[in-house]
XYZ file of C-alpha atoms in Angstrom:
697
model
C 36.835 19.463 -8.447
C 33.930 17.120 -9.069
C 35.158 14.771 -6.352
C 35.447 17.666 -3.902
C 31.945 18.807 -4.743
C 30.570 15.326 -4.163
C 32.300 15.024 -0.791
C 30.845 18.371 0.232
C 27.390 17.364 -0.910
C 27.554 14.061 0.957
C 28.590 15.859 4.141
C 25.702 18.284 3.732
C 23.249 15.433 3.279
C 24.619 13.703 6.366
C 24.235 16.814 8.542
C 21.152 18.367 7.029
C 19.526 15.479 5.139
C 16.190 15.918 6.815
C 15.838 19.558 5.802
C 17.223 18.944 2.329
C 14.989 16.065 1.388
C 11.798 16.917 3.202
C 11.652 20.686 3.230
C 13.265 21.740 -0.050
C 11.353 21.176 -3.306
C 11.606 17.650 -4.667
C 12.256 18.921 -8.178
C 15.940 19.640 -7.474
C 18.268 17.184 -9.195
C 20.064 14.810 -6.866
C 23.060 12.627 -7.591
C 24.691 10.639 -4.821
C 27.028 8.070 -6.329
C 30.119 7.739 -4.093
C 31.080 4.304 -5.439
C 34.859 4.597 -5.800
C 35.586 2.292 -2.842
C 32.882 -0.335 -2.404
C 32.648 -1.942 1.029
C 31.378 -5.272 2.277
C 29.659 -6.505 5.418
C 30.262 -10.067 6.610
C 31.873 -10.816 3.276
C 28.898 -9.563 1.223
C 28.564 -6.423 -0.860
C 25.140 -4.787 -0.727
C 24.704 -2.624 -3.826
C 21.787 -0.474 -4.946
C 20.932 1.850 -7.829
C 17.916 4.014 -6.991
C 16.299 6.108 -9.712
C 13.411 8.575 -9.411
C 12.268 10.711 -12.339
C 9.569 13.320 -11.835
C 10.986 16.133 -13.999
C 11.338 15.414 -17.713
C 13.373 17.291 -20.273
C 10.742 16.837 -22.976
C 7.777 19.168 -22.619
C 5.628 16.442 -24.195
C 5.999 14.292 -21.083
C 3.937 15.108 -18.003
C 5.981 15.812 -14.895
C 5.338 13.882 -11.677
C 5.673 14.915 -8.031
C 6.155 11.531 -6.440
C 9.201 9.717 -7.884
C 11.875 11.937 -6.263
C 10.207 11.476 -2.867
C 9.865 7.730 -3.373
C 13.492 7.358 -4.448
C 14.717 9.339 -1.446
C 12.658 7.236 0.962
C 13.988 4.032 -0.586
C 17.537 5.409 -0.208
C 16.856 6.229 3.453
C 15.433 2.760 4.041
C 18.458 0.942 2.626
C 21.170 3.157 4.089
C 19.595 4.475 7.285
C 21.272 3.719 10.582
C 17.918 3.920 12.378
C 14.828 1.885 11.660
C 15.092 -1.506 9.950
C 18.723 -0.969 8.966
C 19.100 -3.164 5.893
C 22.843 -2.634 5.942
C 23.579 -0.930 2.607
C 26.692 1.262 3.066
C 26.174 4.714 1.546
C 29.300 4.254 -0.570
C 27.556 1.257 -2.204
C 24.356 3.091 -3.134
C 23.767 5.414 -6.079
C 20.787 7.787 -5.993
C 19.820 9.473 -9.280
C 16.903 11.917 -9.261
C 15.398 14.011 -12.077
C 18.049 15.721 -14.249
C 20.723 13.380 -12.890
C 18.767 10.334 -14.084
C 19.547 10.504 -17.790
C 19.383 7.392 -19.930
C 23.154 7.290 -20.360
C 23.826 7.863 -16.656
C 21.422 5.156 -15.500
C 22.909 2.627 -17.918
C 26.426 3.640 -16.889
C 25.757 3.289 -13.165
C 23.894 0.023 -13.632
C 27.004 -1.378 -15.333
C 29.612 0.216 -13.030
C 27.899 -0.247 -9.687
C 25.742 -3.339 -10.031
C 27.291 -5.468 -12.776
C 30.952 -4.659 -12.138
C 30.462 -4.217 -8.392
C 28.855 -7.632 -7.856
C 31.367 -10.458 -7.529
C 30.628 -13.864 -8.949
C 30.217 -16.572 -6.340
C 30.152 -14.126 -3.399
C 26.343 -13.889 -2.900
C 26.485 -10.113 -3.286
C 23.076 -8.382 -3.168
C 22.141 -5.986 -6.006
C 18.986 -3.836 -5.951
C 17.571 -1.711 -8.773
C 14.684 0.645 -7.944
C 12.888 2.858 -10.468
C 10.015 5.299 -9.957
C 8.720 7.306 -12.897
C 6.697 7.036 -16.062
C 6.249 3.809 -17.961
C 4.824 3.219 -21.405
C 4.366 0.605 -24.113
C 5.164 0.172 -27.772
C 4.521 -2.515 -30.340
C 6.706 -5.552 -29.834
C 9.560 -5.439 -32.330
C 10.874 -9.002 -32.062
C 7.848 -11.168 -31.284
C 8.907 -12.128 -27.751
C 5.875 -10.636 -25.980
C 2.621 -12.579 -25.592
C 0.632 -9.327 -25.423
C 2.400 -7.953 -28.554
C 3.793 -5.050 -26.514
C 7.210 -4.021 -25.251
C 7.188 -2.231 -21.906
C 9.355 0.874 -21.482
C 10.754 3.234 -18.816
C 11.043 6.973 -19.378
C 14.239 8.444 -17.941
C 14.831 12.194 -17.672
C 15.957 12.804 -21.284
C 13.635 10.292 -22.935
C 12.085 11.368 -26.256
C 14.528 14.190 -26.895
C 16.995 14.910 -29.706
C 16.640 13.905 -33.326
C 18.186 11.654 -35.918
C 21.127 9.612 -34.666
C 21.092 11.581 -31.417
C 17.477 10.733 -30.728
C 17.026 9.349 -27.178
C 14.064 7.035 -26.842
C 12.515 5.093 -23.980
C 14.458 2.378 -22.197
C 12.789 -0.714 -23.685
C 12.315 -3.895 -21.649
C 14.363 -5.880 -24.176
C 17.381 -3.667 -23.426
C 16.678 -3.797 -19.714
C 16.483 -7.579 -19.930
C 20.005 -7.644 -21.384
C 21.227 -5.413 -18.545
C 19.666 -7.786 -16.025
C 21.149 -10.806 -17.764
C 24.653 -9.402 -17.282
C 23.848 -8.774 -13.620
C 22.381 -12.255 -13.201
C 25.646 -13.766 -14.417
C 27.396 -12.093 -11.479
C 24.899 -12.718 -8.663
C 21.812 -14.798 -7.925
C 20.689 -12.217 -5.381
C 19.332 -9.449 -7.611
C 16.150 -7.522 -6.823
C 14.181 -5.225 -9.147
C 11.473 -2.855 -7.845
C 9.505 -0.836 -10.400
C 6.967 1.817 -9.415
C 5.808 2.629 -12.932
C 3.114 1.288 -15.181
C 2.739 -0.032 -18.681
C -0.974 0.538 -19.137
C -2.727 3.875 -19.189
C -5.882 4.600 -17.204
C -7.733 7.909 -17.444
C -7.215 10.280 -14.527
C -9.080 13.456 -13.864
C -6.683 16.146 -12.853
C -3.100 17.192 -12.285
C -3.635 17.500 -8.518
C -5.397 14.202 -7.842
C -4.516 10.590 -8.439
C -1.980 10.512 -11.263
C -0.966 7.541 -13.383
C 2.735 7.007 -14.017
C 2.037 6.412 -17.654
C 2.739 8.118 -20.965
C 1.281 7.229 -24.334
C 3.774 5.867 -26.884
C 5.932 8.530 -28.506
C 4.786 7.396 -31.951
C 0.994 6.816 -32.180
C 1.546 4.247 -34.928
C 3.458 2.142 -32.383
C 0.567 2.002 -29.921
C -0.223 -1.461 -28.559
C -3.533 -3.225 -29.088
C -5.846 -2.661 -26.142
C -6.206 -5.790 -24.036
C -9.056 -6.626 -21.693
C -7.936 -6.199 -18.079
C -8.918 -9.752 -17.134
C -6.752 -11.134 -19.939
C -3.885 -8.747 -19.271
C -3.855 -9.700 -15.619
C -2.651 -13.166 -16.564
C 0.555 -11.703 -17.963
C 3.304 -10.073 -15.939
C 4.941 -6.833 -16.989
C 7.917 -8.872 -18.173
C 8.953 -12.439 -17.507
C 12.693 -13.048 -17.288
C 12.320 -16.843 -17.410
C 16.059 -17.255 -17.888
C 16.637 -15.641 -14.462
C 14.518 -17.728 -12.071
C 16.198 -16.444 -8.901
C 15.628 -12.791 -9.761
C 13.070 -11.181 -7.434
C 10.898 -8.576 -9.151
C 8.240 -6.333 -7.607
C 6.192 -4.218 -9.998
C 3.621 -1.633 -8.955
C 1.002 -2.686 -11.482
C 0.489 -5.747 -13.628
C -0.551 -5.380 -17.254
C -3.983 -3.814 -17.529
C -3.690 -1.644 -14.393
C -1.893 1.605 -13.695
C 0.720 2.541 -11.110
C -0.658 5.604 -9.354
C 0.678 8.335 -7.122
C -1.206 10.586 -4.749
C -0.053 13.467 -2.590
C 3.495 13.333 -3.915
C 4.099 9.632 -3.204
C 3.665 6.438 -5.197
C 0.914 4.285 -3.712
C 2.901 1.095 -4.295
C 6.142 2.429 -2.805
C 4.243 3.771 0.208
C 2.706 0.347 0.850
C 6.064 -1.361 0.322
C 7.767 0.932 2.828
C 4.979 0.337 5.337
C 5.855 -3.357 5.287
C 9.635 -3.083 5.016
C 9.881 -0.727 7.999
C 8.155 -3.060 10.470
C 9.997 -4.656 13.352
C 10.540 -8.425 13.074
C 12.350 -11.151 14.991
C 12.940 -13.592 12.152
C 14.138 -12.315 8.748
C 11.319 -10.815 6.708
C 10.830 -12.822 3.491
C 9.718 -11.613 0.082
C 6.729 -13.949 0.412
C 5.612 -12.107 3.542
C 5.972 -8.806 1.711
C 3.969 -10.245 -1.183
C 1.108 -11.095 1.174
C 1.085 -7.763 3.025
C 1.539 -5.153 0.274
C -1.569 -5.718 -1.940
C -4.121 -4.994 0.834
C -2.368 -1.711 1.621
C -2.315 -0.782 -2.060
C -6.001 -1.665 -2.334
C -6.796 0.845 0.422
C -5.815 3.654 -1.953
C -6.240 2.388 -5.526
C -7.298 -0.445 -7.777
C -3.851 -1.131 -9.171
C -2.691 -4.729 -8.822
C 0.962 -5.214 -7.811
C 2.911 -8.131 -9.250
C 5.587 -10.221 -7.523
C 7.762 -12.945 -9.008
C 10.964 -14.857 -8.382
C 12.312 -16.734 -5.366
C 10.008 -15.232 -2.737
C 11.180 -17.499 0.082
C 14.429 -15.572 0.473
C 14.983 -12.966 3.169
C 14.377 -9.398 1.965
C 17.671 -7.999 0.643
C 19.202 -11.138 2.200
C 19.204 -9.363 5.560
C 19.083 -11.604 8.634
C 18.508 -10.959 12.307
C 16.068 -8.743 14.145
C 14.747 -5.643 12.434
C 14.089 -2.492 14.437
C 10.984 -0.672 13.162
C 11.129 2.815 11.736
C 9.923 5.328 14.284
C 10.406 8.741 15.855
C 12.567 9.546 18.866
C 11.142 11.144 21.985
C 13.176 14.335 22.509
C 11.146 16.145 25.202
C 8.421 15.420 27.776
C 6.229 18.076 29.396
C 3.497 16.602 31.626
C 1.024 14.993 29.151
C 2.784 16.281 26.041
C 5.802 14.803 24.283
C 7.921 16.111 21.421
C 9.227 13.814 18.694
C 11.987 14.018 16.118
C 13.061 12.088 13.051
C 12.226 11.441 9.421
C 8.435 11.900 8.961
C 6.558 8.617 9.098
C 4.151 7.623 6.340
C 0.611 8.524 7.386
C 1.845 11.133 9.887
C -0.585 13.940 10.657
C -3.071 15.209 13.212
C -4.788 12.340 14.970
C -2.109 9.764 14.128
C -1.781 7.177 16.892
C 1.643 6.001 18.044
C 2.879 3.647 20.734
C 5.863 4.540 22.898
C 8.439 1.802 23.497
C 11.738 1.751 25.334
C 14.459 3.155 23.107
C 16.307 -0.175 23.102
C 13.353 -2.136 21.739
C 14.087 -4.449 18.818
C 12.265 -6.885 16.607
C 8.619 -7.817 16.995
C 8.464 -6.380 20.532
C 7.750 -3.036 18.851
C 4.537 -4.527 17.402
C 3.377 -5.882 20.772
C 0.891 -3.605 22.612
C 1.677 -5.249 25.955
C 5.293 -4.049 25.772
C 4.409 -0.398 25.097
C 4.753 2.278 27.740
C 1.931 4.418 26.418
C -0.223 5.429 23.473
C 0.008 8.999 22.184
C -2.031 11.018 19.690
C -0.397 13.594 17.419
C -1.799 17.091 17.965
C 0.776 19.171 16.081
C 2.133 17.296 13.060
C 5.086 19.593 12.364
C 7.461 17.964 9.889
C 10.461 18.843 12.056
C 9.325 18.196 15.643
C 5.747 16.885 15.876
C 4.022 17.017 19.257
C 1.665 14.443 20.728
C -0.543 14.146 23.798
C -0.355 11.061 26.010
C -3.635 9.191 25.543
C -3.175 6.025 27.620
C -0.441 4.750 29.915
C 0.135 1.040 30.447
C -0.250 -0.244 34.003
C 3.042 -0.348 35.940
C 4.962 0.810 32.837
C 8.227 2.756 33.281
C 8.033 6.491 32.716
C 8.481 7.829 29.189
C 11.968 9.251 28.741
C 14.045 10.956 26.080
C 15.347 8.486 23.530
C 12.259 6.259 23.653
C 10.840 5.112 20.317
C 7.421 6.136 18.932
C 5.983 3.646 16.436
C 2.901 4.458 14.367
C 0.018 2.019 14.774
C -2.737 3.938 12.993
C -2.409 6.818 10.500
C -3.808 10.311 10.779
C -7.450 11.204 10.353
C -6.773 12.830 6.999
C -5.368 9.588 5.594
C -8.685 7.872 6.345
C -10.878 10.460 4.658
C -11.831 10.512 1.006
C -11.908 13.612 -1.150
C -14.939 14.019 -3.386
C -15.406 16.453 -6.240
C -18.743 17.519 -7.650
C -18.112 17.951 -11.361
C -19.108 21.544 -12.289
C -21.998 22.202 -14.645
C -19.663 23.851 -17.166
C -17.810 20.570 -17.750
C -19.127 17.661 -19.792
C -21.092 15.411 -17.484
C -21.314 18.202 -14.919
C -24.011 18.515 -12.264
C -26.465 21.433 -12.350
C -25.499 24.112 -9.845
C -28.725 23.852 -7.829
C -28.449 20.067 -7.619
C -24.777 20.276 -6.670
C -25.677 22.628 -3.797
C -28.349 20.173 -2.636
C -25.845 17.299 -2.715
C -23.317 19.382 -0.796
C -25.879 20.099 1.934
C -26.891 16.430 2.126
C -23.286 15.319 2.554
C -22.356 17.957 5.127
C -25.464 17.310 7.229
C -24.911 13.543 7.355
C -23.165 12.661 10.637
C -20.953 9.906 9.171
C -20.242 11.598 5.833
C -19.251 14.803 7.615
C -16.508 12.866 9.438
C -15.172 10.933 6.464
C -15.691 13.114 3.378
C -13.934 16.295 2.264
C -15.575 18.112 -0.639
C -12.922 19.600 -2.920
C -12.694 21.447 -6.204
C -9.434 19.807 -7.293
C -7.206 17.023 -6.118
C -10.088 14.613 -6.273
C -9.962 10.898 -5.662
C -13.727 10.322 -6.060
C -16.050 12.312 -8.299
C -19.801 12.724 -8.605
C -20.960 13.432 -12.155
C -23.690 12.696 -14.681
C -23.550 9.753 -17.056
C -26.418 9.081 -19.450
C -28.796 11.076 -17.274
C -27.782 9.167 -14.129
C -25.884 10.520 -11.147
C -22.784 8.336 -10.750
C -19.791 8.056 -8.460
C -16.419 7.377 -10.068
C -13.588 5.932 -8.041
C -9.921 6.952 -8.082
C -9.328 4.708 -11.079
C -12.098 6.614 -12.954
C -14.445 3.607 -13.164
C -18.093 3.977 -12.147
C -18.549 2.580 -8.632
C -22.193 3.531 -8.003
C -25.286 4.779 -9.837
C -27.890 6.616 -7.796
C -31.663 6.720 -8.233
C -31.940 9.183 -5.359
C -29.640 11.979 -4.208
C -30.418 11.039 -0.605
C -28.484 7.772 -1.099
C -25.219 9.595 -1.836
C -24.018 10.478 1.706
C -24.305 6.899 2.998
C -22.556 5.592 -0.093
C -19.648 8.017 0.354
C -18.952 7.278 4.012
C -19.124 3.558 3.256
C -16.368 3.955 0.650
C -14.316 5.925 3.194
C -14.983 3.259 5.835
C -13.536 0.622 3.508
C -10.422 2.712 3.059
C -9.997 2.904 6.831
C -10.534 -0.834 7.284
C -8.019 -1.721 4.585
C -5.439 0.427 6.339
C -5.650 -1.734 9.449
C -2.574 -3.757 10.355
C -2.422 -6.267 13.174
C -0.197 -5.953 16.215
C 0.949 -9.520 16.543
C 4.252 -9.038 18.332
C 6.043 -12.382 18.504
C 2.699 -14.217 18.764
C 1.219 -13.788 15.273
C 2.136 -12.800 11.722
C -0.333 -10.924 9.536
C -1.427 -12.828 6.428
C 0.167 -15.996 7.775
C -1.218 -16.992 11.181
C -4.732 -17.036 9.730
C -5.167 -19.021 6.510
C -8.282 -17.776 4.693
C -9.984 -19.419 1.735
C -13.267 -19.052 -0.109
C -14.939 -22.407 -0.720
C -18.016 -23.353 -2.783
C -21.195 -23.722 -0.729
C -22.627 -27.206 -0.283
C -25.691 -26.313 -2.354
C -25.579 -24.544 -5.738
C -28.351 -23.167 -7.943
C -29.139 -24.536 -11.372
C -27.885 -21.283 -12.913
C -24.255 -22.069 -12.073
C -21.900 -22.531 -14.999
C -18.159 -22.877 -15.112
C -15.731 -24.632 -12.790
C -14.627 -23.542 -9.343
C -10.842 -23.727 -9.145
C -9.696 -23.427 -5.507
C -6.988 -20.846 -4.845
C -4.275 -21.235 -2.185
C -5.002 -19.622 1.200
C -4.787 -15.819 1.318
C -4.717 -15.636 -2.510
C -7.163 -14.233 -5.047
C -10.144 -16.512 -5.621
C -11.839 -16.421 -9.012
C -15.585 -17.084 -8.605
C -17.782 -18.197 -11.534
C -20.883 -16.032 -11.888
C -23.777 -17.101 -9.602
C -21.607 -19.512 -7.597
C -22.480 -19.625 -3.882
C -19.568 -19.517 -1.483
C -18.493 -19.400 2.160
C -15.454 -18.213 4.112
C -13.208 -20.848 5.686
C -10.478 -19.972 8.207
C -7.671 -22.130 9.594
C -5.586 -21.053 12.581
C -1.915 -21.983 12.238
C -0.879 -24.907 14.422
C 1.963 -22.847 15.895
C -0.280 -19.937 16.922
C 0.224 -20.843 20.576
C -3.257 -19.839 21.757
C -6.889 -19.870 20.574
C -8.286 -16.775 18.869
C -11.702 -15.255 18.362
C -12.353 -15.059 14.607
C -14.361 -12.499 12.665
C -14.270 -10.933 9.231
C -15.440 -8.309 6.776
C -16.367 -8.502 3.096
C -15.696 -5.228 1.279
C -17.389 -4.733 -2.080
C -16.242 -2.303 -4.757
C -19.596 -0.475 -4.558
C -18.821 0.523 -0.966
C -21.100 -1.976 0.753
C -19.689 -4.141 3.539
C -20.803 -7.247 5.386
C -19.479 -8.607 8.662
C -19.127 -12.172 9.913
C -20.176 -13.651 12.215
C -23.292 -11.807 11.130
C -25.046 -12.170 14.500
C -22.110 -11.099 16.669
C -21.597 -14.565 18.170
C -18.164 -15.497 19.497
C -16.271 -17.853 17.174
C -13.280 -19.314 19.060
C -10.727 -21.241 17.018
C -8.036 -23.536 18.398
C -4.548 -23.756 16.825
C -4.520 -26.178 13.889
C -8.331 -26.139 13.601
C -10.673 -24.808 10.902
C -14.013 -23.000 10.974
C -16.443 -22.254 8.108
C -18.833 -19.309 8.294
C -22.118 -20.723 6.964
C -24.890 -19.574 9.338
C -28.402 -19.787 7.908
C -30.522 -16.643 7.467
C -32.285 -15.432 10.613
C -34.781 -12.562 10.549
C -33.707 -11.215 13.929
C -29.941 -11.615 14.059
C -28.636 -12.646 10.659
C -30.943 -11.501 7.895
C -28.987 -12.823 4.903
C -26.963 -15.591 6.503
C -23.297 -16.244 5.743
C -23.508 -17.811 2.276
C -22.713 -15.376 -0.513
C -23.199 -15.343 -4.286
C -20.786 -14.349 -7.029
C -22.716 -11.488 -8.634
C -22.184 -9.014 -11.473
C -20.361 -6.889 -12.481
C -17.660 -9.346 -13.549
C -13.907 -8.783 -13.205
C -14.305 -6.377 -10.302
C -12.012 -6.961 -7.352
C -13.590 -7.238 -3.905
C -11.843 -7.970 -0.614
C -12.215 -10.235 2.406
C -10.408 -9.426 5.676
C -10.385 -11.917 8.564
C -9.273 -10.938 12.068
C -8.084 -12.926 15.056
C -8.097 -11.462 18.583
C -7.295 -12.939 21.960
C -10.284 -14.190 23.935
C -9.830 -11.478 26.572
C -10.170 -8.726 23.967
C -13.221 -9.455 21.778
C -14.297 -7.304 18.851
C -17.810 -7.562 17.310
C -16.501 -7.095 13.768
C -19.961 -7.004 12.205
C -20.515 -3.643 13.923
C -17.517 -2.143 12.110
C -19.791 -1.798 9.064
C -22.330 0.243 11.055
C -22.573 3.936 11.947
C -20.791 5.311 15.010
C -24.159 5.769 16.729
C -25.119 2.115 16.162
C -21.725 0.848 17.332
C -21.984 2.877 20.529
C -25.484 1.550 21.258
C -24.813 -2.108 20.447
C -21.075 -2.555 21.013
C -19.994 -4.922 23.773
C -16.350 -5.420 22.957
C -13.085 -5.205 24.846
C -10.464 -2.435 24.904
C -9.365 -3.146 21.316
C -12.935 -2.647 20.118
C -13.101 0.730 21.846
C -9.765 1.742 20.330
C -10.867 0.715 16.842
C -14.190 2.487 17.315
C -12.284 5.742 17.904
C -10.093 4.938 14.902
C -13.259 4.700 12.788
C -14.368 8.184 13.887
C -11.969 10.865 12.606
C -11.512 13.715 15.039
C -12.224 11.700 18.184
C -8.803 10.287 19.006
C -7.134 11.885 21.989
C -10.275 13.597 23.307
C -10.041 11.739 26.610
C -6.255 12.032 26.853
C -4.892 12.828 30.295
C -8.104 12.061 32.235
C -7.380 8.346 32.597
C -8.948 5.481 30.699
C -9.944 2.374 32.580
C -8.626 -0.108 30.023
C -5.639 -0.494 27.722
C -5.841 -2.639 24.599
C -2.628 -4.501 25.324
C -3.222 -7.948 23.803
C -1.776 -8.982 20.446
C -4.008 -9.547 17.422
C -3.663 -10.346 13.728
C -5.385 -10.311 10.346
C -5.274 -11.907 6.900
C -6.922 -10.892 3.637
C -7.605 -12.029 0.113
C -9.201 -10.650 -3.026
C -11.982 -12.207 -5.066
C -13.092 -11.664 -8.620
C -16.288 -12.822 -10.330
C -15.936 -14.046 -13.916
C -18.474 -14.765 -16.627
C -17.953 -18.420 -17.730
């Protein structure tokens, strides 16, 4: 009877999977484990155990909205016939969600599917994915440098009593499970969207940490400074050097979810669903995921293992995840498919021929048209044709729509004014004044939504000062004047929008690879400098000793194939931004050559110059993004830090600049659709980024 039920359920998922997983509540338990007859492709078994726990049996554990959604999307990614198609047969994949994901069941399926299913010497691929709560407890056997064992909380964790007591799944036990798997295959992958360090959050509807305090308060771990904790990974399986492990947050930071999705998993899927010609490597994923995570939170993902391997050992071209065109009516088209991440009103998509594969679906010159979503229905969204490429074939049913920029709502920030009745609340009359200031500010009105709950930013009082707290609940700004608040808020939102940018390199360029970016010490240093500058590899976090002066250096890969115009943005945690070249000059760079931004201060064009100083507060992560565009499509990147009015008055860029200008103004995309634009931004472009952190020597 059980087998018959499972077959019926699988058939239902096949026929009605979209409605089941995206319309019905995510709290329903799901178990898809048809693993009786494992199959192979080209002599290799691809096996996966996917676990998502949002509903917990114990009432002492906070429930989560996101893990079931994340687990389902990971299942769709691995098994889907459309999109990237990583080639995992459904009979080789076990999905356990909520009540189905008990401790015993997860251990059983790990052993049956992954350990017993993988064949020694056959290069079988085994993937374990977990989304849910994490925790810590005092290290019991002395094998942890931070004196803490990390744990996972499965559905029935912390229930029962006595000998039947079910505790957390401790990393020591998980390590033994992995060791048995490692004996069978050198191609194991572990992805964990949970955290092992708690950070305060402000409400059940806003940003939520996937963290629970230890079950026994006496087993709580010693608190470790974030800068020290960052040097340690969540767990280090040194005996399994080939194991690839992605974790949502390193020690000292929290894995967060927002809007019913894990921020880390969302960023990971953004990268894994792109179209590529050559196999996507774990190293490429490692370079692309952190900037996307940083757009939404301050958690710091961690990657380890043999990162030079192809993702899930999949080779060949990857078709991007997109929506199918199912109807065309003059300037309107109707789309169908699994909802794309970032989908919503104002989302921008490119239309490609339905047979497109590989990097061609990231090449603007190969697109038929650009469309803007006007009705973001989850079943059949509708979009208006914004621009049509010159001499392009007509759009037809079966064409592919690929998202290039997310919806307006994704770019906005939500801000809560803490009520007077709460500790640290703002007086009612002052709150009303702040509300009026924000709503009357042209930029803030576009980028900021004032909310009562579901906050990601919050204005409150701290020691008599008005402060702004970020999603991670740390103070980002202190204000001496209420009039400074609107500009500060839209600047934070602007940074979010900029961090969401992804290049469209096609076969010409690869984000975070074509451009090699480093921070280097300036030629002259002040006498106040202490500590040693240790250079980081390109596109990696640079630690800067306090008061050290530094510049940005960029090298264009020798195989780039063409020169690029180079520009960049420095994004500070307090919301402020700075663009280079600071005077808007063109900076062409030939393949294999290097340029350093070090212009001297100029009162008229470059007030502060292009040499920067490592300033307090220490251990705060800031970001540098460097862009490369073709010479025919220039972008004055320094204007991207300005208001829309200033950009319109001073902007002298190409079609890409005009497109990005609309992207930076929520509510403006698609306004000129159907009346004919004179230019199409059809040249490829790319970007690279790195983080920097000031330390006190």
